[in-house]
CSV table of C-alpha atoms in Angstrom, one decimal:
chain,number,residue,atom,x,y,z
A,1,MET,CA,-17.0,33.1,-37.9
A,2,LYS,CA,-13.8,34.6,-38.6
A,3,LYS,CA,-12.8,34.0,-34.6
A,4,VAL,CA,-13.9,30.6,-34.9
A,5,LEU,CA,-11.4,29.8,-37.9
A,6,ILE,CA,-8.7,31.7,-36.2
A,7,TRP,CA,-8.8,29.6,-33.3
A,8,SER,CA,-9.1,26.4,-35.3
A,9,ALA,CA,-5.8,27.6,-37.1
A,10,LEU,CA,-4.3,27.7,-33.7
A,11,ILE,CA,-5.5,24.9,-32.3
A,12,THR,CA,-4.3,22.7,-35.3
A,13,ALA,CA,-1.0,24.4,-35.5
A,14,GLY,CA,-0.5,23.7,-31.9
A,15,ILE,CA,-1.4,19.9,-32.4
A,16,LEU,CA,0.7,19.6,-35.5
A,17,LEU,CA,4.0,21.0,-33.4
A,18,LEU,CA,3.0,18.5,-30.4
A,19,VAL,CA,2.8,15.7,-33.1
A,20,SER,CA,6.0,16.6,-34.9
A,21,GLY,CA,7.6,16.5,-31.4
A,22,CYS,CA,9.5,19.7,-31.5
A,23,ILE,CA,7.8,20.7,-28.3
A,24,PRO,CA,10.0,19.1,-25.2
A,25,VAL,CA,7.7,16.8,-22.7
A,26,PRO,CA,9.0,16.2,-19.1
A,27,ILE,CA,9.1,12.5,-18.4
A,28,PRO,CA,9.0,10.9,-15.1
A,29,ILE,CA,11.1,7.7,-14.6
A,30,ASP,CA,9.7,6.1,-11.5
A,31,LEU,CA,12.2,4.0,-9.7
A,32,GLY,CA,9.7,2.8,-6.8
A,33,ASN,CA,11.0,2.5,-3.3
A,34,PRO,CA,14.6,1.6,-3.2
A,35,GLY,CA,14.7,-1.0,-0.8
A,36,ILE,CA,14.7,1.2,2.4
A,37,GLU,CA,12.2,-0.2,5.1
A,38,PRO,CA,9.4,2.4,6.7
A,39,GLN,CA,11.6,4.0,9.9
A,40,LYS,CA,9.5,3.8,13.1
A,41,PHE,CA,9.8,6.2,15.9
A,42,THR,CA,8.3,5.9,19.3
A,43,ILE,CA,7.9,9.5,20.9
A,44,PRO,CA,7.7,9.1,24.7
A,45,GLU,CA,5.3,11.0,26.5
A,46,GLY,CA,6.3,14.4,27.5
A,47,THR,CA,8.4,17.1,26.2
A,48,SER,CA,11.9,17.6,24.9
A,49,THR,CA,13.9,20.3,23.1
A,50,SER,CA,17.2,18.0,22.6
A,51,LEU,CA,18.3,17.4,19.3
A,52,GLU,CA,18.1,13.9,18.3
A,53,THR,CA,19.1,12.4,14.8
A,54,THR,CA,19.1,9.0,13.3
A,55,TRP,CA,19.5,7.8,9.7
A,56,ALA,CA,19.3,5.1,7.2
A,57,SER,CA,21.1,4.0,3.9
A,58,PHE,CA,19.9,3.1,0.5
A,59,THR,CA,21.3,2.7,-3.0
A,60,ILE,CA,19.9,3.6,-6.5
A,61,LYS,CA,21.7,1.5,-8.9
A,62,ALA,CA,22.6,2.4,-12.3
A,63,GLU,CA,21.1,-1.3,-13.7
A,64,ASP,CA,17.8,-0.4,-12.2
A,65,VAL,CA,17.8,3.2,-13.8
A,66,GLU,CA,18.6,1.8,-17.1
A,67,ASN,CA,15.4,-0.8,-16.8
A,68,ALA,CA,13.1,2.0,-15.8
A,69,GLN,CA,14.2,4.0,-18.5
A,70,GLN,CA,13.5,1.4,-20.9
A,71,GLU,CA,10.2,0.7,-19.4
A,72,ALA,CA,9.5,4.3,-19.5
A,73,GLY,CA,10.1,3.8,-23.4
A,74,VAL,CA,12.5,6.6,-23.1
A,75,PRO,CA,15.6,4.9,-25.6
A,76,GLY,CA,19.4,6.2,-25.5
A,77,THR,CA,21.6,7.8,-23.5
A,78,VAL,CA,19.8,10.8,-21.7
A,79,TYR,CA,20.2,13.6,-19.1
A,80,PHE,CA,18.1,13.6,-16.2
A,81,HIS,CA,17.6,17.0,-14.8
A,82,ASN,CA,16.0,16.3,-11.6
A,83,ILE,CA,15.5,13.9,-8.9
A,84,GLU,CA,12.4,13.8,-6.6
A,85,VAL,CA,12.0,11.8,-3.3
A,86,THR,CA,8.7,11.1,-2.1
A,87,GLY,CA,7.0,9.7,1.0
A,88,LYS,CA,4.7,9.9,3.9
A,89,ILE,CA,4.8,10.4,7.6
A,90,THR,CA,1.9,9.0,9.6
A,91,VAL,CA,1.4,9.4,13.2
A,92,GLU,CA,-0.5,7.3,15.8
A,93,GLY,CA,-1.1,9.2,19.2
A,94,ASP,CA,-0.8,12.7,20.2
A,95,LEU,CA,1.9,15.0,19.0
A,96,VAL,CA,3.3,18.0,18.3
A,97,PHE,CA,7.0,18.2,16.5
A,98,ASP,CA,9.4,19.9,14.9
A,99,GLY,CA,12.3,18.4,13.1
A,100,PHE,CA,13.6,17.8,9.7
A,101,ILE,CA,14.6,15.5,7.1
A,102,GLY,CA,17.9,15.5,4.9
A,103,PHE,CA,20.4,13.4,2.7
A,104,SER,CA,24.1,13.3,2.7
A,105,LEU,CA,26.1,10.9,0.2
A,106,GLU,CA,28.4,10.3,3.0
A,107,LYS,CA,27.2,8.2,6.5
A,108,PRO,CA,26.6,11.2,8.9
A,109,ALA,CA,28.8,11.7,11.8
A,110,SER,CA,26.2,14.3,13.8
A,111,PRO,CA,24.1,16.0,11.8
A,112,THR,CA,22.6,19.3,13.3
A,113,GLU,CA,20.1,20.1,10.1
A,114,GLY,CA,18.2,18.7,7.1
A,115,ASP,CA,16.9,19.9,4.0
A,116,MET,CA,13.3,20.2,4.9
A,117,SER,CA,11.7,20.9,7.9
A,118,ILE,CA,8.8,18.8,9.3
A,119,GLU,CA,6.2,20.0,11.5
A,120,ILE,CA,3.5,17.8,12.7
A,121,ASP,CA,0.8,18.7,14.9
A,122,THR,CA,-1.7,15.6,15.2
A,123,SER,CA,-4.6,17.9,16.3
A,124,GLN,CA,-4.6,19.0,12.5
A,125,GLN,CA,-4.0,15.8,10.7
A,126,ASN,CA,-2.2,12.3,11.1
A,127,GLU,CA,-0.6,12.1,7.7
A,128,TYR,CA,1.8,14.2,6.1
A,129,THR,CA,3.4,14.0,2.8
A,130,LEU,CA,7.2,14.3,1.7
A,131,SER,CA,8.3,15.7,-1.5
A,132,ILE,CA,12.2,16.5,-1.5
A,133,SER,CA,14.0,17.2,-5.1
A,134,ALA,CA,17.7,18.2,-6.1
A,135,ASN,CA,16.1,21.9,-6.0
A,136,ASP,CA,16.0,21.1,-2.5
A,137,SER,CA,19.2,19.1,-1.5
A,138,PRO,CA,22.5,19.4,-2.4
A,139,ALA,CA,23.3,15.8,-2.0
A,140,LEU,CA,20.2,15.1,-4.2
A,141,LYS,CA,21.8,17.2,-6.4
A,142,GLU,CA,25.1,15.6,-6.6
A,143,ALA,CA,23.5,12.3,-6.7
A,144,LEU,CA,21.9,13.2,-9.8
A,145,ASN,CA,25.2,14.0,-11.1
A,146,GLU,CA,26.8,10.4,-10.3
A,147,ILE,CA,23.3,9.1,-12.0
A,148,ASN,CA,24.0,11.0,-14.9
A,149,ASN,CA,27.3,9.5,-15.0
A,150,GLY,CA,25.9,5.9,-15.1
A,151,LYS,CA,26.9,5.2,-11.7
A,152,ASP,CA,25.4,3.5,-8.2
A,153,VAL,CA,24.7,6.0,-5.8
A,154,THR,CA,24.2,5.4,-2.1
A,155,LEU,CA,22.2,7.9,0.1
A,156,TRP,CA,21.5,8.3,3.5
A,157,VAL,CA,18.5,9.6,4.8
A,158,ILE,CA,18.7,11.4,7.9
A,159,PHE,CA,15.7,12.1,10.0
A,160,GLY,CA,15.9,14.9,13.0
A,161,GLN,CA,14.3,15.7,16.1
A,162,GLU,CA,14.4,19.3,17.6
A,163,SER,CA,11.5,19.5,19.9
A,164,TYR,CA,7.9,17.4,20.5
A,165,GLU,CA,5.3,17.5,23.1
A,166,SER,CA,3.6,14.4,23.4
A,167,SER,CA,1.1,12.0,25.2
A,168,GLY,CA,3.0,9.0,23.6
A,169,ALA,CA,2.8,8.3,19.7
A,170,THR,CA,4.5,6.6,17.2
A,171,VAL,CA,5.8,8.2,14.1
A,172,THR,CA,6.5,6.0,10.7
A,173,VAL,CA,8.3,7.7,7.7
A,174,GLU,CA,8.0,5.9,4.4
A,175,ILE,CA,10.0,6.5,1.2
A,176,THR,CA,7.5,5.4,-1.3
A,177,ASN,CA,9.2,6.7,-4.6
A,178,ILE,CA,12.3,7.9,-6.4
A,179,ARG,CA,11.5,9.9,-9.6
A,180,LEU,CA,14.2,10.7,-12.2
A,181,TRP,CA,13.0,13.7,-14.5
A,182,VAL,CA,14.1,13.6,-18.2
A,183,THR,CA,12.8,16.1,-20.9
A,184,TRP,CA,12.1,14.3,-24.5
A,185,THR,CA,11.8,15.6,-27.9
A,186,ALA,CA,11.2,13.3,-30.8
A,187,TRP,CA,14.0,15.1,-33.1
């Protein structure tokens, strides 16, 4: 009986702390796809160990950030502590692939590396998820600083191919969401 009373008191105290707002709660602010079209790459039959890169850009507008923040019910000026870019890679055909994906705040000249390695083997699976945050990418970290200063940010997403073996395949890379994280307390 004594244990039940102690646990009940602890649970009640925890609920009161949560309701009173003194426990910080991380809140995601989803911006969705910022207007970047899915990128399709045709991988020819054969093998290659040549580095090839391509890139595309998108802009995160300060106005869109403010609107998403209001829709999430987070009022006032806030400090975002992380940015996360998520997406997926879908492969049609047979492919073993090593490459990378990365971000830059300036148009790349000839990138040779990215923020995250991509390893594809369609004998195991045909769809892969992407998730890159400011912890993984210096460019995303700098973009987060710009967003916190109320500025529009243009990011270049870089797709790199280091090697592949294929009987012919099509790879589609799609950015599905950009999420900003803010920690919120009621007081």
